[in-house]
Amino acid sequence: MTDVGPITLRELAEIDVGRLKGVGDKKRGALASVGVDTVLDLLMTYPRRWVDRTNEARVADLVAGQEALVLVEVRSATKRVGRNRRTIVEAVVGDGTGRLHVVFFNQPWRERQLQPGLNVALFGKVDVYRGGLQMTNPIVDLIGDRTGRIVPIYPQSEKAQLTTWEIAGWVENALERCRARGIADPVPAAVTDRLGLVDRQAALATIHLPETIGAKERARRRLAFDELLRVQLALVMRKRALERDAVGVRHTVDGVLVDRFHAALPFSLTGAQRRVIDEIAVDLAAAHPMHRLLQGDVGAGKTVVAVTALLAAVQGGDQGALMAPTEVLAEQHHASVTAMLAGIEVPAGETSLFGERPLRVELLTNRVTGNERKRILAALAIGDVDVVIGTHALIQEAVAFQRLGVVVVDEQHRFGVEQRAALRAKAGGTVPDVLVMTATPIPRTAAMTVYGDLDVSVLDEMPPGRTPIVTRWAAGPLLEAEAWAAVRAEVAAGRQAYVVCPLIEESEKLEVASAEATYERLQADELAGLRLGLLHGRMATSDKDATMDRFRRGELDVLVATTVIEVGVDVPNTTVMVILDADRFGIAQLHQLRGRVGRGAHESQCWLVTKPSDDPTVADAANPRLEALVASADGFHLAEVDLDLRGAGTLMSSAQKGRSDLRLASLRRDRELVGLARDAAFEIVDADPVLAHHPGLLDELRLLLTDEDTEFLTRS
Ligand code: ADP
Ligand code: MG
């Protein structure tokens, strides 16, 4: 360890917290039990609250039954011996807004400690006693020597016997000992100056011991920025490395094929479609491979965008591939894309002796077998097929392309690192441009953080003329009966319905059993007389297909299904969806499910059914998730609500736990800062791709992001 220059975080991470004054073996063990082993861990244990003694923590604001902290002056303290010979010290304290009675059992020394006029902080539960407020055995901290206006409150652990006062003391001691050398600030001054960020040492000191709430806010902003910058640096380095190392295809973006396709559409593109197509065109024309995520709510019109990208490949003499997560979806895409492209001719290439020829689109799934399969494979290999549509098997199996230029992947969550590697191998040498589409909107800041090595385009405008889905929350049997009545009414009017069975995350077997039971019950009672079909994940593929086909042809009125219908099933005649035990699903999933209706010309309904609580003491609780769904059909808005309700932690997955957790930064609260951190990361990495001139930053990345985290963050 060097003694010159400011102390780096890496050095702080090497100093055991046991070396601080007042941390003996017992406390060392207590700290370890809450994950604090080093001085760095301690300094990154930020207060969870700051009490401004001039505004908060006043006696007048105390509420019986709640834990609270008050900063008060001792008025009097007296000692007596109670029953069982217990000593009781009774004190009266006040702060100019009111008086509080405090009792201590078996703490005789309190009488001497609590001299009238002394300033103390009391932390404890407030009770009502003889008509007044009282605290019993509160935690007492003498704050006579702490003159700041703001008192930090640390996360304390009763189990580990750690008080906020102890932590504050150790933190102070640690900061004191860093003062002589100072704490290094590896973030370039150009960045911190431009963004008006305070320096890191000041920020660390201030977050723990702020003079004012404003100063604390500035410190928090700086430290939150650092957290976000670390994440963004890792992602941006990864992104730039991919771009540097991979050779892509420069596509012809201004060609007649794309123009012909757009001219043949029965509608004009939405503004959002136009914008996203332009964003993609820039990537396609560039020398490095595209890696772009396209987010668009269900029904936003992603298919047109996807086909545009595929045709850009075709008009330059390359091939395009569209991959869907399931065979059923691949077939649906094939049907709709073929219809969209009917009659469109490929212009003759410069080298071609022939004139125009029809565009050739083929379907390749595991259900395409025998000679048909051989024929398609051969045609793909010599470049006779322009666009192939299939499942992921397309890139995993021995499918050879003549020249694969653009790949569109529908539904990002099933497209992992391995598939990307397979793609690279497939293309041999050049890497095709990849567009990953998802119908699960995630908030912009989260997209930048979780998919930060991808570029992101957002289709945030619905095509005109949609009839909105009316969503209702049916809490309890009376409203549930209305839902079944609605199903019967729609079926009577010639429409169809989905019933989604309860999600049972713990076991697919239980889920299937429950779906079967629901099917039996509905068939016997609520929906007796209607033609019901059952669909679940444990059925043989051929049975599933047969059921789907019957439903699609209108031979079934109601499809009772598990969440297997979540993705892609598209039967426009279906106008009602009933989701049972809707409170078991997350916002995003409910929104996805709901997107299966409202696809035709008729007005659609979605019923979210919940049971009344089994627990009679719980009133039919408000459910903000279901309320959000009733109130909004906008997937992006719902994603933001979801982020608000769940916090960012869940989004970042459990792989993110530990040091790399965003401790101060919040993807919700710090939306602006996420973007600034991302811009700064680009600025730094583009000037210095491997951070050769920023060894401190590189160290921090190694220190704060485990390999697992980095891997997680860079997975697409
Ligand atoms: P997504 O895949 O985003 O869920 P689709 O691409 O399947 O949505 O489009 C949903 C429907 O909207 C399709 O029937 C499509 O033809 C239609 N559509 C797409 N773009 C437009 C547009 N600009 N104007 C009118 N209808 C459109
Ligand atoms: Mg789609």
XYZ file of C-alpha atoms and ligand atoms in Angstrom:
744
model
C 0.000 0.000 0.000
C 1.348 3.331 -0.955
C 1.239 6.292 1.354
C 1.454 8.973 -1.243
C -1.465 10.542 -3.005
C -5.090 10.336 -2.067
C -6.544 7.076 -0.819
C -8.342 5.027 -3.444
C -11.469 2.993 -2.909
C -9.392 -0.082 -3.559
C -7.182 0.782 -0.610
C -10.183 1.422 1.590
C -11.480 -1.982 0.613
C -8.321 -3.522 2.005
C -8.563 -1.983 5.460
C -10.427 -4.123 7.946
C -13.155 -2.273 9.764
C -11.831 -3.784 13.015
C -8.975 -1.326 12.858
C -11.251 1.586 13.617
C -11.408 3.020 17.087
C -14.169 1.417 19.114
C -14.668 -1.618 16.906
C -13.805 -4.554 19.151
C -14.308 -8.227 18.418
C -17.964 -8.169 19.322
C -18.807 -5.182 17.165
C -16.572 -6.500 14.398
C -18.749 -9.617 14.347
C -21.924 -7.548 14.396
C -20.723 -5.496 11.432
C -19.762 -8.630 9.525
C -23.276 -9.953 10.040
C -24.649 -6.950 8.155
C -22.074 -7.252 5.394
C -19.636 -4.619 6.566
C -16.083 -5.937 6.592
C -13.934 -3.144 5.314
C -13.689 0.578 5.751
C -15.086 0.947 2.242
C -18.140 -1.099 3.209
C -18.586 1.156 6.201
C -18.259 4.385 4.235
C -20.773 3.027 1.744
C -23.223 2.317 4.536
C -25.110 5.510 3.928
C -27.596 6.978 6.357
C -31.073 5.916 5.476
C -32.437 9.220 6.712
C -31.189 12.594 7.788
C -33.019 14.408 10.506
C -33.059 18.144 10.283
C -33.400 19.166 13.867
C -34.876 22.518 13.038
C -37.695 21.055 10.994
C -38.212 17.497 12.042
C -38.148 15.362 15.085
C -40.285 17.686 17.095
C -42.279 16.521 20.062
C -45.403 18.116 18.638
C -45.185 15.778 15.623
C -44.928 12.525 17.561
C -47.595 9.942 16.881
C -48.508 7.275 19.426
C -47.652 3.763 18.277
C -44.852 4.802 15.945
C -41.109 4.725 16.308
C -39.601 8.136 16.188
C -36.553 10.164 16.803
C -36.678 13.400 18.762
C -34.014 15.914 19.528
C -34.814 17.395 22.901
C -33.501 19.128 25.971
C -33.685 17.465 29.352
C -35.934 19.318 31.806
C -35.691 16.960 34.767
C -34.800 13.398 35.740
C -35.717 11.576 38.946
C -35.051 8.105 40.269
C -37.229 5.834 42.358
C -37.465 2.167 43.216
C -40.521 0.441 41.905
C -42.086 -2.929 42.478
C -39.733 -5.922 42.403
C -37.060 -3.456 43.454
C -36.578 -2.245 39.922
C -35.047 1.179 39.570
C -37.113 3.510 37.497
C -35.726 6.746 36.119
C -38.353 9.149 34.918
C -37.357 12.106 32.823
C -39.214 14.984 31.308
C -37.846 16.357 28.060
C -39.028 19.063 25.714
C -38.132 21.031 22.616
C -40.242 24.124 22.632
C -43.078 22.425 20.766
C -44.087 20.096 23.534
C -43.110 17.847 26.401
C -42.467 14.150 26.516
C -42.302 11.749 29.399
C -39.481 9.199 29.284
C -39.058 6.129 31.507
C -36.027 3.921 31.931
C -36.181 0.615 33.774
C -33.083 -0.769 35.439
C -30.841 2.006 34.179
C -30.092 3.834 37.414
C -27.211 5.790 35.888
C -29.632 7.690 33.660
C -30.479 10.003 36.539
C -26.933 11.298 36.645
C -26.534 11.249 32.882
C -29.620 13.252 32.049
C -28.724 16.576 33.588
C -31.251 19.350 33.025
C -30.317 21.464 30.017
C -28.550 18.615 28.206
C -29.345 18.063 24.519
C -30.136 14.452 23.653
C -31.526 12.469 20.773
C -34.061 9.858 21.764
C -35.099 7.065 19.497
C -37.922 4.753 20.441
C -41.559 3.880 20.227
C -44.042 6.455 21.388
C -46.879 5.314 23.655
C -49.717 7.039 25.373
C -49.425 6.980 29.132
C -51.809 8.707 31.450
C -53.064 10.908 28.676
C -49.613 12.101 27.598
C -46.934 10.786 25.278
C -44.186 8.607 26.620
C -41.115 6.710 25.448
C -39.921 3.671 27.348
C -36.250 2.725 27.328
C -35.443 4.737 24.202
C -32.000 4.747 22.678
C -30.273 7.819 24.013
C -27.522 9.694 22.325
C -25.836 12.657 23.819
C -25.474 15.151 21.078
C -23.966 17.958 23.095
C -20.752 17.837 21.103
C -22.404 17.323 17.736
C -23.330 20.757 16.649
C -24.549 20.133 13.107
C -28.129 20.837 12.300
C -28.534 17.512 10.577
C -28.339 14.158 12.333
C -27.725 11.085 10.164
C -29.731 7.964 10.942
C -28.116 4.722 9.828
C -29.798 1.450 9.062
C -29.554 -0.171 12.449
C -29.784 -3.773 13.295
C -31.334 -4.778 16.555
C -30.350 -8.372 15.970
C -26.731 -7.463 15.423
C -26.955 -4.890 18.218
C -25.763 -2.018 16.114
C -27.074 1.440 16.778
C -27.096 4.357 14.445
C -24.929 6.222 16.948
C -22.211 3.610 16.887
C -22.138 3.527 13.116
C -22.031 7.307 12.979
C -19.067 7.301 15.347
C -17.089 4.771 13.350
C -17.843 6.524 10.089
C -16.626 9.774 11.612
C -13.485 8.077 12.781
C -12.859 6.590 9.348
C -13.437 9.899 7.593
C -11.153 11.619 10.087
C -8.374 9.174 9.310
C -8.787 9.674 5.553
C -8.594 13.425 5.873
C -4.831 13.827 5.743
C -4.370 12.026 2.448
C -7.787 12.730 1.017
C -9.946 10.346 -1.013
C -9.106 9.953 -4.684
C -11.503 11.139 -7.344
C -10.928 9.195 -10.556
C -13.830 10.721 -12.450
C -12.371 13.217 -14.916
C -12.719 16.798 -13.740
C -14.115 17.732 -17.148
C -17.141 15.601 -16.347
C -17.669 16.629 -12.746
C -17.145 20.299 -13.590
C -19.573 20.264 -16.458
C -22.251 18.546 -14.406
C -21.567 20.695 -11.375
C -20.809 17.695 -9.192
C -19.021 18.149 -5.883
C -15.757 16.274 -5.440
C -15.863 12.783 -4.116
C -14.151 13.326 -0.806
C -16.474 16.182 0.035
C -19.419 14.085 -1.091
C -18.465 11.157 1.125
C -17.923 13.386 4.120
C -21.091 15.349 3.518
C -23.394 12.409 2.979
C -22.494 11.251 6.479
C -22.234 14.622 8.180
C -24.100 17.236 6.219
C -24.332 20.815 7.365
C -27.588 21.369 5.543
C -30.116 19.234 3.718
C -29.101 21.000 0.504
C -25.482 19.958 0.985
C -26.615 16.394 1.639
C -28.587 16.445 -1.617
C -25.541 17.615 -3.577
C -23.460 14.859 -1.984
C -26.087 12.267 -2.783
C -26.247 13.431 -6.375
C -22.507 13.037 -6.759
C -22.352 9.576 -5.194
C -25.430 8.394 -7.082
C -23.819 9.616 -10.270
C -20.715 7.566 -9.477
C -22.783 4.430 -9.003
C -24.541 4.937 -12.301
C -21.320 5.837 -14.067
C -19.702 2.556 -13.007
C -22.572 0.555 -14.426
C -22.594 2.581 -17.624
C -18.838 2.331 -18.066
C -19.009 -1.440 -17.916
C -21.818 -1.504 -20.458
C -20.367 1.077 -22.789
C -16.963 -0.624 -22.792
C -18.663 -3.842 -23.698
C -20.701 -2.186 -26.421
C -17.711 -0.463 -27.964
C -15.663 -3.648 -27.814
C -18.361 -5.470 -29.752
C -18.455 -2.731 -32.338
C -14.693 -2.650 -32.633
C -14.140 -6.363 -32.928
C -17.020 -7.256 -35.179
C -17.139 -6.611 -38.881
C -20.608 -5.955 -40.169
C -22.317 -5.456 -43.478
C -22.885 -2.004 -44.943
C -26.442 -2.234 -46.154
C -28.083 -0.234 -48.903
C -30.723 1.670 -47.039
C -32.093 3.725 -49.886
C -33.387 1.105 -52.257
C -36.533 0.539 -54.225
C -37.545 -2.619 -52.367
C -38.204 -0.849 -49.089
C -39.970 1.955 -50.952
C -42.176 -0.517 -52.751
C -43.048 -2.228 -49.503
C -44.041 1.012 -47.821
C -46.034 2.127 -50.859
C -47.954 -1.159 -50.859
C -49.033 -0.907 -47.213
C -52.741 -0.171 -46.781
C -51.883 2.522 -44.230
C -49.262 5.189 -43.784
C -46.532 4.744 -41.224
C -46.948 6.340 -37.839
C -44.478 9.051 -36.864
C -42.863 6.654 -34.421
C -42.463 3.961 -37.078
C -40.812 6.471 -39.393
C -38.445 7.660 -36.665
C -37.451 4.143 -35.619
C -36.951 3.054 -39.226
C -34.586 6.009 -39.667
C -32.656 5.067 -36.538
C -32.270 1.533 -37.826
C -31.245 2.773 -41.273
C -28.288 4.629 -39.778
C -27.110 1.421 -38.094
C -27.631 -0.661 -41.215
C -25.587 1.675 -43.341
C -22.702 1.696 -40.872
C -19.755 -0.665 -41.087
C -20.186 -2.188 -37.649
C -23.024 -4.542 -36.842
C -26.244 -3.172 -35.413
C -27.295 -4.303 -32.004
C -30.542 -2.592 -31.331
C -33.459 -3.206 -29.031
C -36.846 -2.177 -30.352
C -39.413 -1.621 -27.661
C -42.990 -1.235 -28.606
C -46.205 -1.987 -26.869
C -48.397 -4.794 -28.124
C -50.016 -3.624 -31.350
C -47.659 -0.694 -31.882
C -46.712 -2.028 -35.305
C -43.319 -3.615 -34.825
C -43.800 -6.056 -37.690
C -43.636 -3.335 -40.333
C -40.404 -2.063 -38.813
C -38.959 -5.578 -38.718
C -39.880 -6.287 -42.324
C -38.371 -2.961 -43.399
C -35.059 -3.985 -41.847
C -35.182 -7.411 -43.483
C -35.887 -5.884 -46.891
C -32.963 -3.514 -46.497
C -30.806 -6.632 -46.391
C -32.535 -8.166 -49.380
C -32.208 -5.099 -51.588
C -28.457 -5.206 -51.068
C -28.304 -8.856 -52.075
C -28.271 -10.306 -48.552
C -30.734 -12.476 -46.711
C -32.911 -11.686 -43.738
C -34.090 -13.930 -40.928
C -36.929 -13.408 -38.485
C -36.847 -15.527 -35.359
C -39.790 -16.112 -33.065
C -39.757 -17.788 -29.673
C -42.256 -20.526 -30.585
C -43.337 -22.429 -33.656
C -46.875 -21.096 -33.400
C -45.540 -17.561 -33.415
C -43.206 -18.287 -36.303
C -46.182 -19.550 -38.278
C -48.217 -16.474 -37.448
C -45.367 -14.197 -38.485
C -44.940 -16.161 -41.678
C -48.598 -15.800 -42.537
C -48.713 -12.066 -41.852
C -45.378 -11.238 -43.477
C -46.195 -13.251 -46.579
C -49.473 -11.401 -46.876
C -47.749 -8.043 -46.406
C -45.203 -8.793 -49.097
C -47.565 -10.331 -51.631
C -46.882 -9.075 -55.129
C -43.659 -7.283 -54.270
C -40.900 -7.894 -56.762
C -37.188 -7.767 -56.132
C -35.477 -5.478 -58.623
C -32.679 -6.981 -60.644
C -29.262 -6.555 -59.151
C -26.482 -4.971 -61.200
C -24.922 -8.354 -61.761
C -28.151 -10.161 -62.508
C -29.000 -11.169 -66.044
C -32.640 -11.564 -65.129
C -35.258 -8.908 -64.643
C -37.402 -8.537 -61.597
C -38.318 -11.616 -59.616
C -40.796 -12.332 -56.837
C -39.577 -12.008 -53.306
C -39.152 -15.404 -51.689
C -40.205 -15.832 -48.071
C -40.003 -19.257 -46.419
C -40.994 -20.777 -43.111
C -38.552 -23.079 -41.362
C -39.548 -24.704 -38.103
C -39.187 -28.233 -36.771
C -42.540 -28.980 -38.278
C -41.182 -28.444 -41.748
C -39.694 -31.829 -42.538
C -38.609 -34.223 -45.289
C -38.181 -33.015 -48.827
C -39.767 -29.672 -48.106
C -37.095 -29.010 -45.495
C -34.292 -30.147 -47.787
C -35.553 -27.879 -50.515
C -35.651 -24.835 -48.242
C -32.234 -25.538 -46.726
C -30.697 -25.864 -50.155
C -32.337 -22.660 -51.337
C -31.129 -20.799 -48.254
C -27.586 -21.974 -48.816
C -27.426 -20.676 -52.367
C -29.257 -17.440 -51.607
C -32.530 -18.238 -53.363
C -34.527 -17.542 -50.223
C -34.674 -13.851 -49.369
C -36.358 -13.967 -45.999
C -36.662 -16.957 -43.722
C -38.947 -17.043 -40.720
C -38.545 -19.594 -37.964
C -37.710 -20.297 -34.370
C -34.325 -19.942 -32.736
C -33.517 -23.336 -34.181
C -32.714 -21.301 -37.288
C -29.427 -20.161 -35.914
C -28.673 -23.078 -33.673
C -28.926 -25.889 -36.154
C -26.990 -26.673 -39.239
C -28.736 -24.065 -41.323
C -26.373 -22.476 -43.811
C -27.062 -19.096 -45.323
C -25.533 -17.719 -48.433
C -25.201 -14.280 -46.894
C -27.154 -13.473 -43.790
C -27.388 -9.709 -43.461
C -30.117 -8.854 -40.965
C -31.623 -10.856 -38.151
C -34.737 -9.786 -36.308
C -35.421 -11.514 -33.026
C -38.917 -11.287 -31.593
C -39.128 -11.207 -27.783
C -35.781 -10.424 -26.299
C -35.999 -12.334 -23.080
C -35.373 -15.645 -24.752
C -32.413 -14.485 -26.759
C -29.300 -14.873 -24.710
C -25.569 -14.662 -24.995
C -25.220 -18.117 -26.547
C -27.538 -17.227 -29.386
C -25.506 -14.136 -30.098
C -22.355 -16.187 -30.228
C -24.068 -18.674 -32.532
C -25.009 -15.834 -34.836
C -21.479 -14.634 -35.046
C -20.300 -18.141 -35.871
C -23.082 -18.545 -38.426
C -22.123 -15.491 -40.363
C -18.444 -16.439 -40.356
C -16.366 -13.282 -40.568
C -19.047 -10.658 -40.852
C -21.679 -10.288 -38.201
C -25.245 -9.664 -39.300
C -27.154 -6.691 -37.996
C -29.428 -7.687 -35.149
C -32.696 -6.087 -34.160
C -34.215 -7.450 -30.983
C -37.883 -6.670 -30.504
C -39.755 -6.686 -27.265
C -43.349 -5.962 -26.408
C -42.547 -5.599 -22.738
C -41.805 -1.933 -22.345
C -39.331 -1.134 -19.665
C -38.655 2.373 -18.454
C -36.029 4.236 -20.407
C -33.622 4.488 -17.508
C -33.943 0.793 -16.802
C -33.425 -0.033 -20.470
C -30.233 2.005 -20.428
C -29.080 0.148 -17.372
C -30.159 -3.400 -18.059
C -29.708 -3.380 -21.833
C -27.049 -0.727 -21.834
C -24.836 -2.457 -24.364
C -27.627 -2.228 -26.912
C -29.000 0.817 -28.631
C -32.645 1.310 -27.873
C -35.442 2.465 -30.146
C -38.910 3.054 -28.857
C -42.167 2.755 -30.763
C -44.249 4.959 -28.547
C -47.221 5.730 -30.715
C -50.143 3.476 -31.548
C -51.524 3.275 -35.076
C -54.756 5.263 -35.319
C -58.217 3.774 -34.935
C -57.759 1.316 -32.122
C -60.742 0.627 -29.909
C -59.416 0.802 -26.382
C -59.780 -2.230 -24.131
C -62.071 -1.643 -21.176
C -60.441 -3.139 -18.114
C -62.347 -3.908 -14.940
C -61.223 -5.253 -11.636
C -63.662 -7.851 -10.315
C -62.934 -8.186 -6.624
C -65.110 -10.902 -5.151
C -67.906 -13.173 -6.360
C -70.497 -10.574 -7.329
C -68.289 -8.846 -9.842
C -66.870 -12.165 -10.984
C -70.427 -13.184 -11.935
C -70.565 -10.044 -14.093
C -67.411 -11.166 -15.836
C -68.964 -14.521 -16.767
C -72.113 -12.752 -17.906
C -69.929 -10.604 -20.156
C -68.334 -13.725 -21.630
C -71.740 -15.224 -22.366
C -72.952 -11.973 -23.941
C -69.932 -11.701 -26.225
C -70.188 -15.332 -27.285
C -73.875 -14.786 -28.012
C -72.816 -11.889 -30.242
C -70.497 -14.201 -32.161
C -67.257 -13.247 -30.375
C -64.822 -15.430 -28.449
C -63.120 -15.303 -25.055
C -59.969 -16.261 -23.181
C -59.918 -17.352 -19.575
C -56.468 -17.188 -18.028
C -55.958 -19.569 -15.122
C -54.131 -18.663 -11.954
C -50.404 -18.458 -12.144
C -48.758 -20.895 -9.764
C -45.092 -20.062 -9.879
C -43.961 -22.814 -7.570
C -45.077 -25.685 -9.753
C -46.186 -26.195 -13.309
C -47.898 -29.394 -12.206
C -50.103 -27.530 -9.733
C -50.774 -24.895 -12.337
C -51.946 -27.495 -14.831
C -54.112 -29.170 -12.183
C -55.680 -25.850 -11.360
C -56.286 -25.104 -15.044
C -57.994 -28.472 -15.458
C -60.137 -27.829 -12.395
C -61.085 -24.369 -13.680
C -62.002 -25.845 -17.045
C -64.239 -28.500 -15.425
C -65.877 -25.946 -13.174
C -66.621 -23.442 -15.925
C -67.895 -26.165 -18.213
C -70.234 -27.407 -15.496
C -71.417 -24.082 -14.102
C -70.555 -20.555 -15.108
C -70.086 -21.252 -18.805
C -72.230 -24.374 -19.211
C -73.457 -24.822 -22.743
C -70.581 -22.944 -24.373
C -67.870 -24.707 -26.338
C -64.753 -24.653 -24.167
C -61.184 -25.669 -24.961
C -58.255 -26.165 -22.610
C -54.659 -25.191 -23.318
C -51.676 -25.656 -21.019
C -47.943 -26.172 -21.123
C -47.940 -29.892 -20.428
C -50.033 -30.840 -23.429
C -48.433 -32.518 -26.404
C -47.620 -30.005 -29.127
C -50.026 -31.670 -31.540
C -52.884 -31.403 -29.023
C -52.055 -27.772 -28.378
C -52.050 -27.047 -32.075
C -55.318 -28.871 -32.615
C -56.970 -26.831 -29.854
C -55.520 -23.561 -31.158
C -56.680 -24.366 -34.672
C -60.216 -25.095 -33.494
C -60.258 -21.851 -31.549
C -58.926 -19.889 -34.486
C -61.563 -21.394 -36.769
C -64.276 -20.413 -34.304
C -65.184 -23.982 -33.363
C -64.503 -23.137 -29.724
C -66.087 -20.185 -27.957
C -63.819 -19.974 -24.961
C -60.189 -20.916 -24.545
C -59.283 -21.757 -20.961
C -55.520 -21.498 -20.736
C -52.503 -21.045 -18.560
C -50.116 -18.232 -19.405
C -48.985 -20.140 -22.487
C -51.173 -17.666 -24.344
C -49.092 -14.776 -23.088
C -47.070 -14.384 -26.205
C -48.336 -13.849 -29.632
C -51.613 -15.686 -29.895
C -53.600 -13.601 -32.308
C -57.299 -14.248 -32.818
C -58.941 -10.899 -33.586
C -62.446 -12.230 -32.968
C -61.645 -12.633 -29.269
C -63.081 -9.708 -27.364
C -63.098 -10.750 -23.710
C -60.369 -11.914 -21.442
C -60.964 -13.041 -17.883
C -57.824 -13.349 -15.765
C -58.353 -15.367 -12.601
C -56.428 -14.562 -9.421
C -55.079 -11.567 -11.267
C -53.276 -10.388 -8.151
C -50.767 -13.196 -8.623
C -49.445 -11.625 -11.784
C -47.135 -8.667 -12.214
C -48.120 -5.508 -14.038
C -46.088 -6.304 -17.120
C -47.492 -9.772 -17.443
C -51.075 -8.624 -17.032
C -50.518 -5.972 -19.650
C -49.091 -8.560 -22.024
C -51.990 -10.901 -21.444
C -54.483 -8.133 -21.978
C -52.841 -7.363 -25.306
C -54.258 -10.629 -26.660
C -57.652 -8.928 -26.974
C -58.473 -5.632 -28.626
C -56.938 -6.776 -31.899
C -60.059 -6.612 -34.029
C -62.650 -4.018 -34.889
C -64.905 -4.786 -31.922
C -64.585 -3.233 -28.507
C -62.864 -5.549 -26.054
C -62.924 -6.100 -22.310
C -60.488 -7.465 -19.807
C -61.649 -8.638 -16.382
C -59.150 -8.920 -13.559
C -60.705 -11.306 -11.063
C -59.487 -11.527 -7.464
C -60.756 -13.436 -4.485
C -61.676 -11.629 -1.305
C -58.926 -11.976 1.235
C -59.042 -15.130 3.400
C -57.886 -13.085 6.303
C -60.915 -11.366 7.838
C -58.741 -8.726 9.476
C -57.547 -7.521 6.102
C -60.065 -5.291 4.441
C -60.262 -5.766 0.690
C -56.970 -4.163 0.216
C -56.224 -1.603 -2.392
C -54.157 -3.162 -5.132
C -52.161 -0.450 -6.849
C -51.064 -2.801 -9.610
C -54.587 -3.730 -10.629
C -55.713 -0.147 -10.228
C -52.938 0.960 -12.560
C -54.083 -1.525 -15.194
C -57.658 -0.376 -14.938
C -56.542 3.229 -15.292
C -54.064 2.925 -18.142
C -53.521 1.003 -21.346
C -50.143 2.562 -21.999
C -47.386 -0.009 -21.548
C -44.690 2.580 -20.993
C -46.696 4.368 -18.363
C -47.375 1.022 -16.670
C -43.693 0.175 -16.760
C -42.938 3.384 -14.896
C -45.640 2.611 -12.355
C -44.171 -0.847 -11.951
C -40.753 0.627 -11.329
C -42.254 2.957 -8.730
C -44.042 0.139 -6.975
C -41.313 -2.437 -7.019
C -38.209 -0.334 -6.935
C -35.294 -0.924 -9.205
C -33.924 -3.857 -7.250
C -36.196 -6.420 -8.782
C -35.447 -5.160 -12.241
C -31.783 -5.566 -11.742
C -32.340 -9.154 -10.565
C -30.756 -10.844 -7.629
C -27.499 -11.185 -9.536
C -27.067 -7.523 -8.766
C -27.119 -7.833 -5.025
C -24.195 -6.862 -2.929
C -21.684 -4.187 -3.561
C -22.828 -3.431 -7.037
C -26.330 -2.626 -5.878
C -27.348 0.878 -6.583
C -27.382 2.168 -3.030
C -28.091 5.815 -3.459
C -29.057 5.993 -7.094
C -32.604 5.203 -8.030
C -33.611 4.490 -11.610
C -36.868 6.207 -10.817
C -35.741 9.242 -8.921
C -32.524 9.767 -10.842
C -33.838 9.440 -14.372
C -31.917 12.497 -15.487
C -28.713 11.288 -13.857
C -28.857 7.927 -15.644
C -28.745 9.697 -18.984
C -25.932 11.987 -17.875
C -23.915 9.029 -16.608
C -24.427 7.240 -19.884
C -23.269 10.262 -21.885
C -20.240 10.624 -19.626
C -19.416 6.936 -20.033
C -19.437 7.338 -23.815
C -17.276 10.437 -23.567
C -14.719 8.681 -21.367
C -14.636 5.371 -23.240
C -14.547 6.970 -26.670
C -11.492 8.989 -25.668
C -9.862 6.042 -23.912
C -11.426 2.684 -24.852
C -9.723 0.550 -22.201
C -9.506 3.272 -19.560
C -5.733 3.218 -19.801
C -5.559 6.763 -18.475
C -8.148 6.149 -15.770
C -6.703 3.322 -13.705
C -8.759 4.449 -10.725
C -11.996 3.992 -12.617
C -10.903 0.637 -13.895
C -10.147 -0.427 -10.354
C -13.543 0.652 -9.236
C -15.172 -1.379 -11.947
C -13.293 -4.439 -10.818
C -14.026 -3.684 -7.235
C -17.680 -2.951 -7.454
C -18.972 -5.131 -10.217
C -18.355 -8.824 -9.821
C -17.819 -10.848 -12.976
C -21.283 -12.208 -12.546
C -22.750 -8.728 -12.428
C -20.846 -7.650 -15.450
C -21.999 -10.733 -17.269
C -25.560 -10.053 -16.219
C -25.421 -6.449 -17.229
C -24.099 -7.230 -20.620
C -26.490 -10.034 -21.416
C -29.053 -9.094 -24.015
P -46.836 -5.491 -32.712
O -46.021 -6.566 -33.348
O -46.038 -4.283 -32.369
O -47.642 -5.974 -31.556
P -48.091 -5.509 -35.242
O -46.914 -5.248 -36.057
O -48.591 -6.902 -35.178
O -47.893 -4.981 -33.768
O -49.242 -4.531 -35.719
C -50.521 -4.574 -35.147
C -51.562 -4.212 -36.198
O -51.449 -2.858 -36.553
C -51.413 -5.003 -37.476
O -52.691 -5.385 -37.881
C -50.786 -3.996 -38.430
O -51.153 -4.256 -39.762
C -51.364 -2.699 -37.965
N -50.520 -1.527 -38.252
C -49.181 -1.465 -38.147
N -48.734 -0.221 -38.456
C -49.825 0.515 -38.747
C -50.030 1.876 -39.138
N -49.006 2.719 -39.285
N -51.293 2.294 -39.342
C -52.328 1.444 -39.198
N -52.209 0.154 -38.840
C -50.967 -0.316 -38.603
Mg -45.803 -8.654 -32.999
